[in-house]
Tab-separated table of C-alpha atoms and ligand atoms in Angstrom:
chain	number	residue	atom	x	y	z
A	1	UNK	CA	10.262	-21.896	20.381
A	2	UNK	CA	9.414	-22.282	16.800
A	3	UNK	CA	5.652	-23.857	16.702
A	4	UNK	CA	5.221	-23.368	12.343
A	5	UNK	CA	8.230	-26.209	12.289
A	6	UNK	CA	5.864	-28.484	14.637
A	7	UNK	CA	3.512	-28.269	12.120
A	8	UNK	CA	3.105	-31.007	8.566
A	9	UNK	CA	4.672	-29.074	5.863
A	10	UNK	CA	1.432	-30.004	3.648
A	11	UNK	CA	-0.631	-28.078	6.047
A	12	UNK	CA	1.051	-24.811	6.938
A	13	UNK	CA	1.192	-24.877	2.948
A	14	UNK	CA	-2.679	-25.729	2.502
A	15	UNK	CA	-4.754	-23.083	1.515
A	16	UNK	CA	-8.310	-23.754	2.713
A	17	UNK	CA	-11.393	-24.104	1.642
A	18	UNK	CA	-13.357	-20.653	0.900
A	19	UNK	CA	-16.376	-20.281	1.958
A	20	UNK	CA	-19.094	-18.333	0.538
A	21	UNK	CA	-19.571	-16.605	3.860
A	22	UNK	CA	-16.120	-16.071	3.553
A	23	UNK	CA	-15.876	-14.244	0.548
A	24	UNK	CA	-19.118	-11.754	1.248
A	25	UNK	CA	-18.457	-10.350	4.420
A	26	UNK	CA	-21.154	-7.820	3.873
A	27	UNK	CA	-23.539	-8.393	6.561
A	28	UNK	CA	-27.041	-10.821	7.503
A	29	UNK	CA	-29.295	-7.824	5.313
A	30	UNK	CA	-29.572	-8.469	1.428
A	31	UNK	CA	-30.691	-11.207	-1.231
A	32	UNK	CA	-28.416	-14.641	-1.262
A	33	UNK	CA	-28.212	-16.371	-4.248
A	34	UNK	CA	-24.290	-16.945	-3.791
A	35	UNK	CA	-23.967	-20.911	-1.995
A	36	UNK	CA	-26.415	-22.975	-3.763
A	37	UNK	CA	-29.179	-22.843	-0.316
A	38	UNK	CA	-32.751	-23.263	-0.352
A	39	UNK	CA	-34.615	-19.859	-0.702
A	40	UNK	CA	-37.125	-21.166	1.651
A	41	UNK	CA	-37.233	-19.865	5.129
A	42	UNK	CA	-37.121	-23.743	6.852
A	43	UNK	CA	-34.695	-21.081	10.173
A	44	UNK	CA	-32.542	-23.915	8.806
A	45	UNK	CA	-32.079	-22.720	4.720
A	46	UNK	CA	-28.971	-21.155	5.733
A	47	UNK	CA	-25.143	-22.593	6.004
A	48	UNK	CA	-23.885	-21.695	9.914
A	49	UNK	CA	-21.337	-19.334	10.382
A	50	UNK	CA	-17.705	-21.381	10.327
A	51	UNK	CA	-16.297	-18.548	12.317
A	52	UNK	CA	-18.887	-19.301	15.311
A	53	UNK	CA	-17.687	-15.441	15.751
A	54	UNK	CA	-21.106	-14.447	18.363
A	55	UNK	CA	-20.076	-17.600	20.377
A	56	UNK	CA	-16.664	-16.895	20.279
A	57	UNK	CA	-17.219	-13.620	21.415
A	58	UNK	CA	-19.120	-14.905	24.296
A	59	UNK	CA	-16.809	-17.244	25.167
A	60	UNK	CA	-14.097	-14.858	25.514
A	61	UNK	CA	-15.658	-13.002	28.088
A	62	UNK	CA	-16.461	-15.856	30.082
A	63	UNK	CA	-13.125	-17.578	29.786
A	64	UNK	CA	-10.967	-14.483	29.867
A	65	UNK	CA	-8.931	-15.408	26.452
A	66	UNK	CA	-9.179	-13.917	23.180
A	67	UNK	CA	-11.004	-15.007	20.649
A	68	UNK	CA	-7.764	-16.113	18.600
A	69	UNK	CA	-6.953	-18.548	21.180
A	70	UNK	CA	-10.987	-20.204	20.908
A	71	UNK	CA	-11.108	-23.202	18.841
A	72	UNK	CA	-14.852	-25.002	18.912
A	73	UNK	CA	-14.949	-28.169	17.953
A	74	UNK	CA	-17.808	-31.161	17.265
A	75	UNK	CA	-17.042	-32.171	21.005
A	76	UNK	CA	-13.679	-31.967	22.215
A	77	UNK	CA	-12.345	-35.541	20.350
A	78	UNK	CA	-12.698	-33.411	17.197
A	79	UNK	CA	-10.109	-30.763	19.174
A	80	UNK	CA	-8.105	-34.139	19.821
A	81	UNK	CA	-8.297	-35.605	16.234
A	82	UNK	CA	-7.007	-32.429	14.686
A	83	UNK	CA	-4.103	-31.792	17.332
A	84	UNK	CA	-2.652	-35.307	15.330
A	85	UNK	CA	-3.569	-33.861	11.916
A	86	UNK	CA	-1.983	-30.801	12.572
A	87	UNK	CA	1.203	-32.268	13.688
A	88	UNK	CA	1.630	-35.405	13.144
A	89	UNK	CA	2.867	-36.937	10.157
A	90	UNK	CA	1.389	-40.716	10.128
A	91	UNK	CA	3.718	-43.498	10.319
A	92	UNK	CA	6.348	-40.789	11.052
A	93	UNK	CA	5.923	-38.842	14.490
A	94	UNK	CA	4.658	-40.370	18.123
A	95	UNK	CA	3.045	-38.835	20.376
A	96	UNK	CA	3.223	-39.165	24.058
A	97	UNK	CA	0.579	-39.578	27.188
A	98	UNK	CA	-0.382	-40.091	30.650
A	99	UNK	CA	-1.228	-44.042	31.543
A	100	UNK	CA	-4.449	-44.674	32.589
A	101	UNK	CA	-5.842	-41.654	30.759
A	102	UNK	CA	-8.747	-40.902	28.682
A	103	UNK	CA	-9.242	-43.471	26.162
A	104	UNK	CA	-9.836	-41.167	22.862
A	105	UNK	CA	-6.037	-39.627	22.958
A	106	UNK	CA	-5.130	-43.664	22.108
A	107	UNK	CA	-7.430	-44.122	19.736
A	108	UNK	CA	-6.979	-40.962	17.980
A	109	UNK	CA	-3.372	-41.667	17.517
A	110	UNK	CA	-3.861	-44.751	16.353
A	111	UNK	CA	-6.674	-43.898	13.590
A	112	UNK	CA	-3.633	-41.623	12.450
A	113	UNK	CA	-1.312	-43.962	12.340
A	114	UNK	CA	0.596	-42.341	15.367
A	115	UNK	CA	2.996	-44.060	17.271
A	116	UNK	CA	1.708	-43.612	21.186
A	117	UNK	CA	4.136	-43.845	24.248
A	118	UNK	CA	2.396	-44.385	27.216
A	119	UNK	CA	4.338	-43.108	30.481
A	120	UNK	CA	2.541	-44.701	33.667
A	121	UNK	CA	1.703	-43.146	36.360
A	122	UNK	CA	3.044	-43.800	39.825
A	123	UNK	CA	1.149	-45.761	42.031
A	124	UNK	CA	-0.312	-42.337	43.845
A	125	UNK	CA	-1.890	-41.291	40.440
A	126	UNK	CA	0.831	-38.455	40.551
A	127	UNK	CA	3.060	-37.833	37.365
A	128	UNK	CA	6.564	-36.991	36.937
A	129	UNK	CA	7.766	-34.320	33.980
A	130	UNK	CA	11.506	-36.301	33.637
A	131	UNK	CA	10.085	-39.301	32.901
A	132	UNK	CA	7.215	-38.473	30.478
A	133	UNK	CA	10.565	-36.182	28.962
A	134	UNK	CA	12.442	-39.310	28.213
A	135	UNK	CA	10.326	-40.779	26.552
A	136	UNK	CA	9.768	-38.608	24.311
A	137	UNK	CA	12.805	-38.054	20.941
A	138	UNK	CA	12.878	-35.762	18.261
A	139	UNK	CA	10.594	-37.485	16.653
A	140	UNK	CA	7.790	-36.620	19.440
A	141	UNK	CA	4.925	-33.807	18.195
A	142	UNK	CA	2.992	-33.726	21.052
A	143	UNK	CA	2.425	-34.272	24.771
A	144	UNK	CA	-0.913	-35.647	26.805
A	145	UNK	CA	-1.797	-34.555	29.748
A	146	UNK	CA	-5.051	-34.890	31.411
A	147	UNK	CA	-5.921	-32.871	34.798
A	148	UNK	CA	-7.939	-33.648	36.748
A	149	UNK	CA	-7.850	-36.880	34.892
A	150	UNK	CA	-9.995	-39.191	33.782
A	151	UNK	CA	-10.313	-42.244	35.642
A	152	UNK	CA	-8.162	-41.737	38.280
A	153	UNK	CA	-10.039	-38.298	39.194
A	154	UNK	CA	-7.023	-36.271	40.349
A	155	UNK	CA	-5.459	-32.671	39.607
A	156	UNK	CA	-1.975	-32.976	38.229
A	157	UNK	CA	0.782	-30.653	40.057
A	158	UNK	CA	0.786	-28.342	38.258
A	159	UNK	CA	3.811	-26.456	39.183
A	160	UNK	CA	5.417	-30.231	37.655
A	161	UNK	CA	2.870	-29.744	34.529
A	162	UNK	CA	4.395	-25.900	33.874
A	163	UNK	CA	7.857	-27.487	33.953
A	164	UNK	CA	6.771	-30.012	31.249
A	165	UNK	CA	5.328	-27.466	29.203
A	166	UNK	CA	8.624	-25.073	29.498
A	167	UNK	CA	11.358	-27.411	28.865
A	168	UNK	CA	9.291	-29.382	26.054
A	169	UNK	CA	9.501	-28.530	22.453
A	170	UNK	CA	6.685	-29.834	21.051
A	171	UNK	CA	3.094	-29.203	22.108
A	172	UNK	CA	1.747	-29.845	25.061
A	173	UNK	CA	-2.237	-30.642	25.771
A	174	UNK	CA	-3.558	-29.875	29.095
A	175	UNK	CA	-7.214	-31.935	29.623
A	176	UNK	CA	-9.378	-29.852	31.422
A	177	UNK	CA	-12.550	-31.462	30.572
A	178	UNK	CA	-13.793	-31.798	34.236
A	179	UNK	CA	-12.329	-27.797	35.735
A	180	UNK	CA	-15.677	-26.565	36.713
A	181	UNK	CA	-15.332	-29.012	39.156
A	182	UNK	CA	-12.168	-27.758	41.102
A	183	UNK	CA	-11.556	-25.735	44.025
A	184	UNK	CA	-9.120	-23.396	44.349
A	185	UNK	CA	-7.639	-24.196	41.098
A	186	UNK	CA	-6.450	-21.614	38.484
A	187	UNK	CA	-7.273	-23.340	34.829
A	188	UNK	CA	-3.885	-23.052	32.325
A	189	UNK	CA	-5.876	-21.211	30.124
A	190	UNK	CA	-4.402	-18.534	32.477
A	191	UNK	CA	-0.947	-19.319	30.592
A	192	UNK	CA	-1.386	-18.882	27.414
A	193	UNK	CA	0.399	-16.173	26.585
A	194	UNK	CA	3.430	-17.462	28.778
A	195	UNK	CA	4.183	-20.978	26.632
A	196	UNK	CA	3.282	-20.612	23.308
A	197	UNK	CA	3.597	-24.451	22.885
A	198	UNK	CA	0.072	-25.124	25.437
A	199	UNK	CA	-3.577	-26.238	24.054
A	200	UNK	CA	-6.375	-26.916	26.911
A	201	UNK	CA	-9.232	-28.753	26.032
A	202	UNK	CA	-12.039	-27.907	27.788
A	203	UNK	CA	-15.822	-29.284	26.703
A	204	UNK	CA	-19.692	-28.864	27.638
A	205	UNK	CA	-19.680	-32.191	28.188
A	206	UNK	CA	-19.763	-32.033	31.578
A	207	UNK	CA	-20.604	-28.936	34.029
A	208	UNK	CA	-22.405	-27.656	31.429
A	209	UNK	CA	-25.101	-30.583	30.788
A	210	UNK	CA	-24.468	-30.197	26.887
A	211	UNK	CA	-22.937	-33.894	26.156
A	212	UNK	CA	-25.341	-34.042	23.480
A	213	UNK	CA	-24.963	-31.774	21.432
A	214	UNK	CA	-21.082	-32.118	21.332
A	215	UNK	CA	-19.249	-28.607	21.765
A	216	UNK	CA	-15.470	-29.098	22.851
A	217	UNK	CA	-13.317	-26.288	22.890
A	218	UNK	CA	-9.133	-25.690	22.398
A	219	UNK	CA	-7.753	-22.730	23.492
A	220	UNK	CA	-4.441	-22.059	22.358
A	221	UNK	CA	-1.941	-19.401	20.932
A	222	UNK	CA	-3.246	-17.511	17.646
A	223	UNK	CA	-1.046	-19.375	15.676
A	224	UNK	CA	-2.201	-22.992	16.690
A	225	UNK	CA	-6.080	-21.803	16.313
A	226	UNK	CA	-5.943	-20.694	13.279
A	227	UNK	CA	-4.220	-23.142	11.899
A	228	UNK	CA	-7.011	-25.901	13.504
A	229	UNK	CA	-9.375	-23.638	12.214
A	230	UNK	CA	-7.816	-23.933	8.681
A	231	UNK	CA	-8.513	-27.757	8.953
A	232	UNK	CA	-11.732	-28.142	10.380
A	233	UNK	CA	-14.406	-28.908	8.536
A	234	UNK	CA	-15.906	-24.906	7.504
A	235	UNK	CA	-19.454	-25.926	9.169
A	236	UNK	CA	-18.247	-28.242	11.190
A	237	UNK	CA	-20.456	-26.975	14.675
A	238	UNK	CA	-24.486	-26.723	12.777
A	239	UNK	CA	-27.008	-24.219	13.648
A	240	UNK	CA	-29.003	-25.312	16.375
A	241	UNK	CA	-25.989	-26.323	18.592
A	242	UNK	CA	-24.985	-22.715	17.790
A	243	UNK	CA	-27.878	-20.717	18.570
A	244	UNK	CA	-28.652	-23.597	21.439
A	245	UNK	CA	-25.113	-22.747	23.179
A	246	UNK	CA	-25.426	-18.974	22.262
A	247	UNK	CA	-28.196	-19.218	25.376
A	248	UNK	CA	-26.758	-21.995	27.411
A	249	UNK	CA	-23.404	-19.280	27.521
A	250	UNK	CA	-25.404	-16.789	29.384
A	251	UNK	CA	-26.568	-19.411	31.971
A	252	UNK	CA	-23.522	-19.896	33.849
A	253	UNK	CA	-24.751	-18.799	37.017
A	254	UNK	CA	-27.500	-21.705	36.751
A	255	UNK	CA	-23.744	-23.840	36.564
A	256	UNK	CA	-22.060	-22.650	38.572
A	257	UNK	CA	-25.153	-23.819	41.603
A	258	UNK	CA	-25.286	-27.158	40.112
A	259	UNK	CA	-21.479	-27.779	40.239
A	260	UNK	CA	-21.899	-26.341	44.050
A	261	UNK	CA	-24.228	-28.949	45.012
A	262	UNK	CA	-22.059	-32.177	42.697
A	263	UNK	CA	-19.423	-31.149	45.250
A	264	UNK	CA	-21.640	-30.867	48.099
A	265	UNK	CA	-23.342	-34.862	46.932
A	266	UNK	CA	-19.376	-35.459	46.298
A	267	UNK	CA	-17.991	-34.668	50.073
A	268	UNK	CA	-21.370	-36.414	50.691
A	269	UNK	CA	-20.390	-39.815	49.176
A	270	UNK	CA	-16.418	-39.530	49.977
A	271	UNK	CA	-18.041	-39.533	54.080
A	272	UNK	CA	-20.133	-42.530	53.522
A	273	UNK	CA	-17.737	-44.654	51.194
A	274	UNK	CA	-15.669	-43.942	53.889
A	275	UNK	CA	-17.654	-46.068	56.149
A	276	UNK	CA	-17.846	-49.317	53.864
A	277	UNK	CA	-15.501	-51.718	55.283
A	278	UNK	CA	-15.103	-53.288	51.611
A	279	UNK	CA	-14.569	-50.100	49.661
A	280	UNK	CA	-10.391	-50.675	50.072
A	281	UNK	CA	-9.555	-47.288	48.455
A	282	UNK	CA	-11.118	-44.172	48.159
A	283	UNK	CA	-8.453	-42.055	45.625
A	284	UNK	CA	-9.048	-38.481	45.887
A	285	UNK	CA	-10.935	-35.934	43.514
A	286	UNK	CA	-11.257	-32.796	42.336
A	287	UNK	CA	-13.666	-34.257	39.425
A	288	UNK	CA	-17.668	-35.110	39.167
A	289	UNK	CA	-16.688	-39.001	39.859
A	290	UNK	CA	-14.697	-40.818	42.053
A	291	UNK	CA	-12.522	-43.724	42.174
A	292	UNK	CA	-13.112	-46.880	44.429
A	293	UNK	CA	-11.106	-50.063	44.802
A	294	UNK	CA	-12.641	-52.959	46.440
A	295	UNK	CA	-12.384	-55.991	46.872
A	296	UNK	CA	-14.270	-58.032	43.771
A	297	UNK	CA	-15.012	-55.118	41.825
A	298	UNK	CA	-16.320	-58.047	38.782
A	299	UNK	CA	-19.059	-58.571	41.037
A	300	UNK	CA	-19.882	-55.538	42.447
A	301	UNK	CA	-20.328	-54.143	39.086
A	302	UNK	CA	-22.285	-56.781	38.412
A	303	UNK	CA	-24.418	-56.241	41.667
A	304	UNK	CA	-24.982	-52.604	40.989
A	305	UNK	CA	-26.307	-53.322	37.634
A	306	UNK	CA	-28.347	-56.108	38.667
A	307	UNK	CA	-30.329	-53.808	40.719
A	308	UNK	CA	-30.591	-50.587	37.697
A	309	UNK	CA	-27.286	-48.707	38.708
A	310	UNK	CA	-24.876	-48.492	36.352
A	311	UNK	CA	-21.400	-47.301	37.431
A	312	UNK	CA	-18.312	-47.649	35.477
A	313	UNK	CA	-15.811	-50.902	35.652
A	314	UNK	CA	-12.123	-49.875	35.366
A	315	UNK	CA	-10.949	-53.511	36.257
A	316	UNK	CA	-9.249	-54.244	33.376
A	317	UNK	CA	-7.359	-50.217	33.149
A	318	UNK	CA	-3.735	-50.605	34.177
A	319	UNK	CA	-2.943	-49.502	37.772
A	320	UNK	CA	-6.737	-49.803	38.434
A	321	UNK	CA	-7.657	-53.025	39.179
A	322	UNK	CA	-9.978	-53.554	41.623
A	323	UNK	CA	-11.722	-50.111	40.377
A	324	UNK	CA	-14.759	-48.734	39.456
A	325	UNK	CA	-15.522	-45.104	38.464
A	326	UNK	CA	-18.581	-43.659	39.899
A	327	UNK	CA	-19.982	-40.305	38.798
A	328	UNK	CA	-21.885	-38.089	40.949
A	329	UNK	CA	-25.579	-37.766	41.008
A	330	UNK	CA	-27.956	-35.885	42.481
A	331	UNK	CA	-29.053	-36.590	45.866
A	332	UNK	CA	-31.317	-38.898	45.145
A	333	UNK	CA	-29.348	-41.170	42.791
A	334	UNK	CA	-26.305	-40.578	45.323
A	335	UNK	CA	-28.369	-42.150	47.957
A	336	UNK	CA	-30.013	-44.895	45.679
A	337	UNK	CA	-26.146	-45.847	44.894
A	338	UNK	CA	-25.255	-46.117	48.855
A	339	UNK	CA	-28.531	-47.833	50.176
A	340	UNK	CA	-27.134	-50.905	47.258
A	341	UNK	CA	-24.031	-50.143	49.003
A	342	UNK	CA	-24.996	-50.821	52.163
A	343	UNK	CA	-27.133	-53.828	51.330
A	344	UNK	CA	-24.086	-55.067	50.005
A	345	UNK	CA	-22.372	-55.515	52.746
B	401	PLP	C1	-15.989	-36.383	29.388
B	401	PLP	C2	-13.943	-35.871	28.552
B	401	PLP	C3	-13.833	-35.466	27.605
B	401	PLP	C4	-15.358	-34.836	26.767
B	401	PLP	O1	-15.279	-34.967	25.374
B	401	PLP	P1	-16.339	-34.441	24.297
B	401	PLP	O2	-15.921	-34.709	22.703
B	401	PLP	O3	-15.740	-33.004	24.436
B	401	PLP	O4	-17.729	-34.444	24.763
B	401	PLP	C5	-13.085	-35.090	27.459
B	401	PLP	N1	-11.768	-35.547	28.130
B	401	PLP	C6	-12.457	-35.980	29.111
B	401	PLP	C7	-10.959	-36.522	29.789
B	401	PLP	C8	-13.395	-36.520	29.487
B	401	PLP	O5	-12.850	-37.303	30.238
């Protein structure tokens, strides 16, 4: 597949901004009079590394992908926006996405004036590659999938996703924001060599507990990553974030332990939800949240808010009528939720 032909011509031809850091690569020792920075040491007076060399090196070991296959963005949000800016010509190209799914894909598409074609999931929230392909045409540049999907919580069938990536002549994005909460699941990062048209999104915002620092990752072929890097703001990740993340990435034993705890709590909530009669349906989950269908979602939502427990009301989302999305909290938080739900009965 010719990925270059999918890239907007102006982006393919773009000569990126060349930073002072790009023009002198002789290391950190020296008298630096090349970037109009302040010479007074505040700990932050120098521009950050635009290429995030050290972090990508460390991530490469953790994620088992090459440094050249790692793009780092100011949250996954930046990677999502860049996919539109790199591949989709405004007012001309379109993208296809599953529905319901994460709201940012559509917002980013609309900001970039790119037509969105939504393909509804089945009633059990599974999807069919054939149905998605049917919605594409020669102006379709990308397909957005999310697995485990937000807000439905389920993993998409792996072989169906593979079939779609293999049969579509465009970019397929698989958003794995919740991958750390899956049991016995193999990330699509292991398929980067097989599929030059694949972009896998991950984030430090969920399992890694760093939603506040804004750090998202896109894993893709060297070519796609190099073009995304060319289009991003040179200094998209600030020094505070870079330093903090560099240290936190060593902490994956802690993160693993926390994920195990969240998974155990998730199983406890599922078990207890089963015994609550006004919960009509509990959808299978591979994420750190649970989608439930109840008799009167708005009423239950307001009841919980009045008691100080905030969940997400998904009642007005397509295929999620009557549904609340509940994040798995700490043992104590979940007990508080369960107590309130039992009193509501
Ligand atoms: C939470 C979430 C993200 C994370 O976005 P960030 O910008 O990295 O915080 C990405 N995708 C999905 C589906 C999510 O639910």
